[in-house]
Short mmCIF file of C-alpha atoms in Angstrom, two decimals:
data_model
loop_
_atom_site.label_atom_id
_atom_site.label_comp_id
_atom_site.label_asym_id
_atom_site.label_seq_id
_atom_site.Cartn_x
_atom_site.Cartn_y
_atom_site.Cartn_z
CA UNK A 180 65.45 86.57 61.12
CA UNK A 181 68.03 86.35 63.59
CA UNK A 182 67.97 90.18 63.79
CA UNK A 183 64.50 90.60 63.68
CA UNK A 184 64.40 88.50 66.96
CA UNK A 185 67.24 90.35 68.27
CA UNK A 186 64.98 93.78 67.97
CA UNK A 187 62.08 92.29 69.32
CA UNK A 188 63.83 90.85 72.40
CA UNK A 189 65.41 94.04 73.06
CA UNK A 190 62.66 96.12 73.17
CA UNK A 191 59.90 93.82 74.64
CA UNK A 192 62.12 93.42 77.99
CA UNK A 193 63.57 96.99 77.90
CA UNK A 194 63.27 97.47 81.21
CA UNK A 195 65.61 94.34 82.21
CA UNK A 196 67.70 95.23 79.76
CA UNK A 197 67.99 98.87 81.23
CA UNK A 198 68.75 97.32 84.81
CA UNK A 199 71.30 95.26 83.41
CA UNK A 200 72.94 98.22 81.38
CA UNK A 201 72.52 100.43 85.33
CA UNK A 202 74.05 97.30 86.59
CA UNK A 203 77.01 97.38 84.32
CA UNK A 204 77.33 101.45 83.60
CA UNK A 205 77.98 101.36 87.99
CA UNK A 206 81.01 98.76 87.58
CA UNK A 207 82.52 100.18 84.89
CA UNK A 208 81.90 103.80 85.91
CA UNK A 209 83.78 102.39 89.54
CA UNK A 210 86.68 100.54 87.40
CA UNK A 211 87.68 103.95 85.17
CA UNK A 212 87.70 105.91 88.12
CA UNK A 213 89.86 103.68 89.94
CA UNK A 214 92.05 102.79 87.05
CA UNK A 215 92.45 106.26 86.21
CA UNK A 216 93.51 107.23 89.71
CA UNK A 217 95.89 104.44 89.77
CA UNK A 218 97.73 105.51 86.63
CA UNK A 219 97.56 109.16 87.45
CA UNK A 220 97.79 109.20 90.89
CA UNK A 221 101.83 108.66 91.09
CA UNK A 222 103.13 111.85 90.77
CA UNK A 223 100.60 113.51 92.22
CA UNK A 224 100.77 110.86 95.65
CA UNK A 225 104.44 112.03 95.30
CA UNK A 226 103.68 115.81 95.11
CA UNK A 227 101.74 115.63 98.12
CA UNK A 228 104.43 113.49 99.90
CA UNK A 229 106.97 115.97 99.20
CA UNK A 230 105.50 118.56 101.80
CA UNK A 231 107.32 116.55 104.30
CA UNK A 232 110.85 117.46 103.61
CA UNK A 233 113.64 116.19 101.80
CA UNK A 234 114.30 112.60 100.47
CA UNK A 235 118.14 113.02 99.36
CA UNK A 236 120.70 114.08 101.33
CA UNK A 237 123.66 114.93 99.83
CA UNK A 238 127.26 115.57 101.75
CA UNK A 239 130.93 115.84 101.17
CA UNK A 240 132.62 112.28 100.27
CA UNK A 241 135.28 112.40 102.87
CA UNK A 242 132.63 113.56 105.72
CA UNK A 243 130.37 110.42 104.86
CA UNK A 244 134.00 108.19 105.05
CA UNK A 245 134.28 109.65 108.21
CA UNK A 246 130.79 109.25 109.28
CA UNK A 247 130.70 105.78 108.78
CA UNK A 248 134.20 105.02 110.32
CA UNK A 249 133.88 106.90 113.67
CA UNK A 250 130.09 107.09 114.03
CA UNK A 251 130.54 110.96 114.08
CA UNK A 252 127.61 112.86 115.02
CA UNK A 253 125.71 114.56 112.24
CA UNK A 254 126.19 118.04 114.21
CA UNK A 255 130.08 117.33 114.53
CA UNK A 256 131.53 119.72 112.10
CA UNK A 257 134.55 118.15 109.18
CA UNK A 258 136.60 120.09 107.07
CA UNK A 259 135.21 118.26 103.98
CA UNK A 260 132.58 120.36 102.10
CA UNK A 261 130.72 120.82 98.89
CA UNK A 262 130.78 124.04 96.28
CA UNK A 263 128.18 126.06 96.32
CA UNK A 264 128.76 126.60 92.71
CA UNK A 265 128.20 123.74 91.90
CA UNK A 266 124.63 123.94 93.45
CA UNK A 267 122.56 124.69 90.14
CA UNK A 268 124.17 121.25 88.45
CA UNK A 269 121.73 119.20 90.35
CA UNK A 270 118.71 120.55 87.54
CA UNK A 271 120.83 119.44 84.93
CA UNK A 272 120.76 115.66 85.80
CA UNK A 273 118.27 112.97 83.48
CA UNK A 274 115.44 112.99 85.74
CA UNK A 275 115.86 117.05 86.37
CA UNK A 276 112.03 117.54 86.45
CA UNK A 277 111.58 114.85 89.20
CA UNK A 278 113.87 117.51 91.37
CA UNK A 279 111.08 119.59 93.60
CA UNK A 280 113.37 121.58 95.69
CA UNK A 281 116.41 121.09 97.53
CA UNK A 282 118.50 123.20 99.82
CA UNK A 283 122.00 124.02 100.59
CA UNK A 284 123.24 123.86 104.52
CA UNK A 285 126.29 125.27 106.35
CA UNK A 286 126.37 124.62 110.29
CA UNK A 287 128.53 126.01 112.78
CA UNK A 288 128.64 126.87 116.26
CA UNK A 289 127.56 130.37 117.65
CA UNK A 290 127.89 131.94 121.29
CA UNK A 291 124.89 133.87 122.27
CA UNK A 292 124.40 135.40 125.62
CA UNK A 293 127.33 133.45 126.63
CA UNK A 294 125.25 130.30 125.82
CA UNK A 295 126.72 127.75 122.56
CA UNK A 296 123.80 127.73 119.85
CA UNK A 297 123.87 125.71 116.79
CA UNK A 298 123.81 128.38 113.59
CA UNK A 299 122.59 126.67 110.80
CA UNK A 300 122.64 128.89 107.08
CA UNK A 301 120.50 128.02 103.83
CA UNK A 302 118.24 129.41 101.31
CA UNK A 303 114.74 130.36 101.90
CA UNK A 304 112.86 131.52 99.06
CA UNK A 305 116.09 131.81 97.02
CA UNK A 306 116.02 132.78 93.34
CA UNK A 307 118.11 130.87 91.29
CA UNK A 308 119.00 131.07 87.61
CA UNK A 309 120.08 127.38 86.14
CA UNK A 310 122.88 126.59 83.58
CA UNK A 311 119.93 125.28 81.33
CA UNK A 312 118.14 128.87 81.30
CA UNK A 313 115.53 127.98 83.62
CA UNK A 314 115.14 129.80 86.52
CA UNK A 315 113.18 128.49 90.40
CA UNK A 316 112.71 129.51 94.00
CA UNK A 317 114.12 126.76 96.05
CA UNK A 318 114.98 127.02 99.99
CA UNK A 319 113.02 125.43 103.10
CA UNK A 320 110.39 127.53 103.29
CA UNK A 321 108.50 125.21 100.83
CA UNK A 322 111.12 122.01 102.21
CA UNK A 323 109.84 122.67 105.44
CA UNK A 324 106.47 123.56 104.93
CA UNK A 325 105.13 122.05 108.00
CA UNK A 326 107.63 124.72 110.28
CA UNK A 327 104.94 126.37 112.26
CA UNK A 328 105.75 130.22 112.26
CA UNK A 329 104.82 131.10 115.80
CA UNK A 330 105.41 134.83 115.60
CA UNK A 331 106.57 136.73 112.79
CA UNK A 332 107.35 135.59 109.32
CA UNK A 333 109.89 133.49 107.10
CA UNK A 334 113.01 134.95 106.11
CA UNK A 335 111.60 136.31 102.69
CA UNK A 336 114.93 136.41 100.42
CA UNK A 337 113.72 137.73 97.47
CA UNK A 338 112.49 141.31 99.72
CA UNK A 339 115.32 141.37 102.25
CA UNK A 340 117.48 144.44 101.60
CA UNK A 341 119.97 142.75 104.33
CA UNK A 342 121.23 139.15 104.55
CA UNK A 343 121.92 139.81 108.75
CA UNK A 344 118.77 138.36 109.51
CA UNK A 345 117.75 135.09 111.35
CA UNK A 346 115.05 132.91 112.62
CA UNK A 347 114.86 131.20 116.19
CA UNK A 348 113.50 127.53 116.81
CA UNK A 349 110.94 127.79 119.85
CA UNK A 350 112.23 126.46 122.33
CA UNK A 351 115.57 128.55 122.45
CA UNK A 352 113.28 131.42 121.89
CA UNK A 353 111.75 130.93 124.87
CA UNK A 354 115.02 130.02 127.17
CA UNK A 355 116.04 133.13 125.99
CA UNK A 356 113.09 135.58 125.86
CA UNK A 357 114.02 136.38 122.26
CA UNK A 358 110.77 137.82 119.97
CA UNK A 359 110.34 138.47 116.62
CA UNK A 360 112.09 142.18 115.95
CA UNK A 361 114.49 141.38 118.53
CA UNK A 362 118.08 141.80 117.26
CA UNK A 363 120.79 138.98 118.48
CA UNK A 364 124.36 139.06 117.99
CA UNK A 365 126.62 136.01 117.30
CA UNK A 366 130.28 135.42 117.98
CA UNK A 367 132.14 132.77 116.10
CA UNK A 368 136.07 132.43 115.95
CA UNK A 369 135.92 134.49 112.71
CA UNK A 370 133.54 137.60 114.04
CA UNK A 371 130.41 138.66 115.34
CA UNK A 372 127.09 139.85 113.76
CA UNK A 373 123.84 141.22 114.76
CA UNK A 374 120.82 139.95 113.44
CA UNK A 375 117.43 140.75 112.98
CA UNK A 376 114.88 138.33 113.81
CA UNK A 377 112.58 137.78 111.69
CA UNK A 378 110.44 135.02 113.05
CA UNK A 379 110.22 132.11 115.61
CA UNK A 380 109.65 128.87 114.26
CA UNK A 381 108.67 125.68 115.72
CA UNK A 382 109.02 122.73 114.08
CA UNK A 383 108.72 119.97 116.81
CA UNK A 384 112.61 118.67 116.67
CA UNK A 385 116.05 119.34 117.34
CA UNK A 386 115.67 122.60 115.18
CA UNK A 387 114.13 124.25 117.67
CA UNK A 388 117.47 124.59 119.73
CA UNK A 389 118.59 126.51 116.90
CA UNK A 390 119.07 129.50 115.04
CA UNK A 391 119.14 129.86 110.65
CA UNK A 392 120.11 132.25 108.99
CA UNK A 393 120.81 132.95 105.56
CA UNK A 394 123.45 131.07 103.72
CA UNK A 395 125.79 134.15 103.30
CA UNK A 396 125.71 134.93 106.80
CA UNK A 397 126.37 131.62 108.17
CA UNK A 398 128.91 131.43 105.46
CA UNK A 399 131.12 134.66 106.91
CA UNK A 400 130.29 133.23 110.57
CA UNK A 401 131.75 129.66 109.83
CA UNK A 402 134.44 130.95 107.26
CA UNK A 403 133.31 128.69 104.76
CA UNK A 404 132.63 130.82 101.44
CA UNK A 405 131.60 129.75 98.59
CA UNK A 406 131.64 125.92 100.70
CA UNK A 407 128.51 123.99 101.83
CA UNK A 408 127.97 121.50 104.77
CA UNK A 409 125.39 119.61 102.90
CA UNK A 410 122.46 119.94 100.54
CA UNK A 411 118.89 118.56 100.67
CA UNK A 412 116.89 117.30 97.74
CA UNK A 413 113.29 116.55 97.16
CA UNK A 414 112.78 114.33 94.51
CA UNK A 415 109.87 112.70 93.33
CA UNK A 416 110.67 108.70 93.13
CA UNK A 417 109.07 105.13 91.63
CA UNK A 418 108.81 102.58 94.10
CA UNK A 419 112.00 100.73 94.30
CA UNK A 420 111.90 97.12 92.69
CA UNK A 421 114.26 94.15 92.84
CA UNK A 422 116.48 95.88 90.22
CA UNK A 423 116.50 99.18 92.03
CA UNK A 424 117.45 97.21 95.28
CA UNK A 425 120.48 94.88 93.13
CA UNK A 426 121.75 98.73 92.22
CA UNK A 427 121.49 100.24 95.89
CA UNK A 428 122.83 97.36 97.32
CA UNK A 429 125.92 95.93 94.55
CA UNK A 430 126.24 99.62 93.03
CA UNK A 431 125.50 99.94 89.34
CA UNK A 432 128.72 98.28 88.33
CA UNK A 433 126.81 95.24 89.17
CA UNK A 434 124.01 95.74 86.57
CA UNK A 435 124.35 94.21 82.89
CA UNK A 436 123.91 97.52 80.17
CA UNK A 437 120.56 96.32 79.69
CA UNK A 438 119.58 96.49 83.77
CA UNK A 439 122.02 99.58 83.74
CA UNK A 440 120.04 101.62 80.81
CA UNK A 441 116.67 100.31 82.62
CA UNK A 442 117.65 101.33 86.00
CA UNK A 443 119.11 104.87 85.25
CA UNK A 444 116.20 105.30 83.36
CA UNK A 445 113.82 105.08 86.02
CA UNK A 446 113.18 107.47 88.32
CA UNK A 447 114.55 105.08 91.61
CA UNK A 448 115.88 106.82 94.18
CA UNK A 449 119.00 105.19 93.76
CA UNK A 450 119.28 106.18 90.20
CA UNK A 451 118.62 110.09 90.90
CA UNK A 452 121.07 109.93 93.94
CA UNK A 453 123.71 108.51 91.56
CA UNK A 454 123.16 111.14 89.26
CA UNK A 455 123.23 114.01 91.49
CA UNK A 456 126.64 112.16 92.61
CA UNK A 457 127.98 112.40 88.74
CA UNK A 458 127.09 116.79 88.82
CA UNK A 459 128.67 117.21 92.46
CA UNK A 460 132.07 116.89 93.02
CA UNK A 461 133.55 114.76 95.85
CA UNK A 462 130.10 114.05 97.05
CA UNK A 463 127.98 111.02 98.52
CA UNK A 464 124.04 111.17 97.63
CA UNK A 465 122.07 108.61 99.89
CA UNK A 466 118.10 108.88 100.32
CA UNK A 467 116.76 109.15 103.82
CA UNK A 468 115.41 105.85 103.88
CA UNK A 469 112.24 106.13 106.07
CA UNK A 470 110.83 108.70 103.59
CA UNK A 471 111.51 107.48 100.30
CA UNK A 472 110.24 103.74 101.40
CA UNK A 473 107.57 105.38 103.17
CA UNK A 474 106.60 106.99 99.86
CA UNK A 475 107.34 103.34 98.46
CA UNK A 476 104.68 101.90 100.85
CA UNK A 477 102.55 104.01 100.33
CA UNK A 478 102.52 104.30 96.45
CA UNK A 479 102.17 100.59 96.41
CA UNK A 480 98.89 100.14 99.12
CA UNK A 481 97.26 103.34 97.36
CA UNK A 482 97.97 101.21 94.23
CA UNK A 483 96.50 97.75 95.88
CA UNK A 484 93.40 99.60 97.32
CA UNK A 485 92.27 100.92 93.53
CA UNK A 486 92.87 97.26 92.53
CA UNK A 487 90.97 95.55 94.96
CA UNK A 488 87.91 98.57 94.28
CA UNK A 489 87.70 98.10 91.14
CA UNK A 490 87.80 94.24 91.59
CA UNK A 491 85.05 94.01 93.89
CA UNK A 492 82.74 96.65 92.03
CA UNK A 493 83.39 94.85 89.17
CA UNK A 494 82.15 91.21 91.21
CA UNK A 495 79.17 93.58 92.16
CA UNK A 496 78.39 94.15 88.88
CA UNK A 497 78.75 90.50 87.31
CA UNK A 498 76.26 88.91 90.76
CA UNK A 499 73.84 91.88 89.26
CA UNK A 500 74.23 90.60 85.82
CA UNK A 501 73.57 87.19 87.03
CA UNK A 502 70.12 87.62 88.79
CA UNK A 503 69.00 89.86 86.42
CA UNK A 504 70.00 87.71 83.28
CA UNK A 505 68.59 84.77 85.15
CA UNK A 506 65.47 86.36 86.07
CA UNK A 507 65.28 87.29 82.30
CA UNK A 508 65.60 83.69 81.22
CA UNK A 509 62.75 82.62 83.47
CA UNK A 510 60.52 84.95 81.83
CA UNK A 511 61.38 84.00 78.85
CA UNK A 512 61.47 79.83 79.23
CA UNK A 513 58.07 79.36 76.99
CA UNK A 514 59.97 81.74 74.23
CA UNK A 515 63.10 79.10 74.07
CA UNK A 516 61.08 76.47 74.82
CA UNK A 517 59.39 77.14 71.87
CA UNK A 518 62.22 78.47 69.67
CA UNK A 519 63.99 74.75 70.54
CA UNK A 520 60.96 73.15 69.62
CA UNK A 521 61.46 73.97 66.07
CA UNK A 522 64.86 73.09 65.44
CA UNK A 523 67.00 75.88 66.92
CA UNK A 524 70.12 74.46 68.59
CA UNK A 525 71.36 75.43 72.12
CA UNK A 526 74.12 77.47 70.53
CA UNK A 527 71.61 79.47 68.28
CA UNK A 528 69.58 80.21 71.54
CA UNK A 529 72.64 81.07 73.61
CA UNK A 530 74.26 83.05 70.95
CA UNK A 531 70.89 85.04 70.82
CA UNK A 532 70.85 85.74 74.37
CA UNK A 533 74.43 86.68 74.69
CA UNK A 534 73.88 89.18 71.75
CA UNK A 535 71.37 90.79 73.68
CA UNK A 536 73.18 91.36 77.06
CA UNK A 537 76.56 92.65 74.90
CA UNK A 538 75.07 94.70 73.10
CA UNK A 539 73.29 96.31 76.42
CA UNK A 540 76.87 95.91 78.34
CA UNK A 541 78.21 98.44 75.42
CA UNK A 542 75.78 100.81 76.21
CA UNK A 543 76.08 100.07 79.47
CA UNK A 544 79.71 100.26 79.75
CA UNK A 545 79.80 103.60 77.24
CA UNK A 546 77.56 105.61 80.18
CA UNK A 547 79.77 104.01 82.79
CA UNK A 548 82.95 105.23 81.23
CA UNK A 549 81.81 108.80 81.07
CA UNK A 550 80.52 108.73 84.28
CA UNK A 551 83.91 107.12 85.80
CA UNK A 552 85.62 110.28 83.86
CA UNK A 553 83.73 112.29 86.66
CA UNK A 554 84.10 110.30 89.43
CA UNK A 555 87.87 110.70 89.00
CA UNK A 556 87.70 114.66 88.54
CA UNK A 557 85.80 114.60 91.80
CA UNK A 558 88.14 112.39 93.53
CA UNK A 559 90.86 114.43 92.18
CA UNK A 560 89.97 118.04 93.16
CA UNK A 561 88.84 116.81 96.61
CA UNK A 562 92.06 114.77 97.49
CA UNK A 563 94.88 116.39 94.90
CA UNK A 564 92.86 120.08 93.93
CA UNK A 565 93.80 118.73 90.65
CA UNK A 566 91.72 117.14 87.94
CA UNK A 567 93.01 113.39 86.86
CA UNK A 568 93.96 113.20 83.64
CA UNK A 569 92.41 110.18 81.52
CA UNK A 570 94.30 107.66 79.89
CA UNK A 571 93.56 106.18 76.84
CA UNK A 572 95.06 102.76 78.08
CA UNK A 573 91.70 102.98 79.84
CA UNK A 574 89.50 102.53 77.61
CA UNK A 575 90.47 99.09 76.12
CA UNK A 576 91.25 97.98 79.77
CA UNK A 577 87.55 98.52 80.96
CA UNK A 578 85.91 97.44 77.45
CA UNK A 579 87.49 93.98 78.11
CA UNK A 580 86.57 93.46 82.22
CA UNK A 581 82.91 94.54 81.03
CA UNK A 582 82.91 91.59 78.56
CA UNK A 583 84.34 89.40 80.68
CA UNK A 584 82.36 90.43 83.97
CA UNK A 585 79.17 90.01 81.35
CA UNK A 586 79.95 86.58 80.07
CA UNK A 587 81.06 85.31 83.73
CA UNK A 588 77.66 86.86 85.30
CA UNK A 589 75.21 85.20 82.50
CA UNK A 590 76.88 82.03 83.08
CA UNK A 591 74.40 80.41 85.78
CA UNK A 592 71.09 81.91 83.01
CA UNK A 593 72.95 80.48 80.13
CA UNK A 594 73.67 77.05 81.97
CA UNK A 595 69.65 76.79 83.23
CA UNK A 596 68.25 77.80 79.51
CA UNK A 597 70.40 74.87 77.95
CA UNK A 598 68.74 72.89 80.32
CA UNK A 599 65.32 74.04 79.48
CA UNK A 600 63.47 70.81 77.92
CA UNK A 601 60.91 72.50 75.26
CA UNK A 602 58.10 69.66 75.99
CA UNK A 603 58.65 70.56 79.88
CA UNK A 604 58.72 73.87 79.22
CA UNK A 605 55.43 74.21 76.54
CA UNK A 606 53.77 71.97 79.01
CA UNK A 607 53.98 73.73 82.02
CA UNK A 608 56.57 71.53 83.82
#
């Protein structure tokens, strides 16, 4: 009987029950996209983030003591330096896929013209085979991808039959009247070079007062072979937490080996500095602080704005439910009147009812969830040009907020029909 009634209610209001299931398909197609997005959109938040440079910075041990004892400036050259061997051991570390790029620096100080120019050497587009047998381009032309190439090109590496080429920041371009395909010679205490330049750059800083080169070249300018200055790493990070900050802060000796196994499991930035530190010899790894807790910020509004979407489409959905539902009841108030009339019991009615609307809210919620699946692909190749993948964790997550949002948004229909008197109600009261 009880399913008999269930059929007939179903199909004589059909078209309530097909708002309600719009009502609910909306919310839940809203929550999967969101919730997808949130899960998936880490690494790709931190993928776009990495455009913007390096968030590691990694220097000689007794140059940071000095650093922080005598407030050096950062263009003040030390004797202390890092191997340039020792370059490829950064893709060996734990979190060696969270490594994006990085980029070894030499500086040094060049005369030009009779003028003092800051000559800084790294890698461009520089091929490297790693211990592990993987090989990667890595240099700044993808570090500094925001470099606007005013006239001519990047230093291109891979195609350069010379290494006595260089690349001039703007502004000492134009004190200087140098072009692209001009050729500028150097002198340094250990010899002079002419280079080819290749391009001018501007990139809206200090760099545009000077000149790169390639790392060999500023290598046999400086006298520093087979030495580096510093190196630059792009990582991609989790937002730092109270255990990440205890480690920054105490250093790791401070954690227990429980916190300790967490924490240098986790992609912190702390955690992937102190691992770089354990490949480099004699070197410091700190992150540059306004990027990776910018990324931190960032990751963690990104990750409050899916929240409070989905919450609030979700609300949407359960005030829908509740006029509709309610609206439904009204209709219906001669039906229960009469179904209480002969002996059924508020629970019996209720139970009916809520039958009803869950099995629409599965239907419902089984054409949201599909539809959410494309909401996110759209939201992904229009702000990542990658699709988002789904996660299963999804699926039970969204099946339980549609039951929940469907029992909290019949709650005012169900509270009115147990208050439906059937000799008010048959009567016309």
């Amino acid at each position: 009987m009880f399913f008999r009634m269930l059929k007939g209610a179903l199909f004589r209001q059909k078209s309530k029950m097909i708002m309600i299931a719009v009502t609910i398909a909306l919310g839940a197609s809203l929550a999967t996209a969101m919730l997808n997005i949130m899960f998936d959109v880490g690494d790709k938040m931190n993928q776009e983030l990495k455009t913007y440079g390096a968030n590691i910075t990694v220097v000689p041990k007794a140059s940071s003591v000095l650093n922080g004892l005598y407030e050096m400036d950062e263009a003040e050259e030390t004797t202390a330096s890092l191997k340039e061997e020792e370059l490829g051991k950064i893709k060996t570390i734990f979190w060696a896929f969270n490594i994006v790029d990085f980029a070894p620096f030499v500086n040094t100080t060049a005369s030009l013209n009779g003028a003092q120019v800051k000559l800084v050497g790294t890698w461009y587009n520089h091929h490297l085979a790693l211990p592990t047998g993987e090989e990667l381009d890595a240099g700044v032309t993808s570090l500094r991808s925001w470099w606007d190439i005013r006239d001519g090109k990047w230093i291109d590496e891979q195609n350069t039959d010379s290494d006595r080429v260089a690349m001039v920041g703007a502004a000492l371009a134009d004190r200087l009247g140098v072009k692209a395909g001009d050729t500028v010679t150097l002198q340094t205490a250990n010899g002079s070079e002419a280079l080819t330049v290749t391009g001018i750059f501007d990139a809206g800083g200090d760099e545009d007062e000077q000149i790169y080169t390639t790392l060999a070249a500023a290598q046999r300018l400086s006298g520093k072979q087979g030495q580096l200055d510093s190196i630059e790493v792009s990582a991609l990070t989790t937002p730092d937490n109270e255990l990440a900050v205890k480690a920054a802060k105490e250093g790791p000796a401070s954690l227990t080996p429980r916190e300790y196994e967490t924490w240098y499991c986790t992609a912190y930035v702390s955690s992937i500095c102190y691992q770089i530190q354990e490949v480099i010899s004699d070197s410091v790894a700190a992150p540059v602080r306004q990027v990776a807790d910018s990324e931190g910020n960032i990751m963690e509004k990104t990750e409050l704005l899916m929240i409070l979407i989905t919450i609030l489409s979700l609300l949407g959905s359960a005030l829908g439910i509740s006029n509709l539902v309610t609206a439904s009841v009204m209709e219906r108030s001669n039906e229960i009147g009469l179904m209480k009339a002969v002996g059924a019991r508020d629970r019996q009615v209720t139970g009916l009812v809520l039958t009803e609307i869950l099995i629409t809210a599965i239907f419902g919620g089984a054409v949201g969830y599909f539809m959410g699946y494309g909401f996110a692909q759209i939201i992904g190749q229009t702000v990542f040009n990658s699709s988002i993948e789904m996660k299963p964790m999804v699926i039970p997550i969204v099946a339980v907020l549609i039951v929940i949002v469907t029992l909290i948004g019949s709650i005012p229909a169900i509270r009115m029909m147990q208050r439906l008197r059937p000799a008010e109600v048959l009567h016309g009261r």
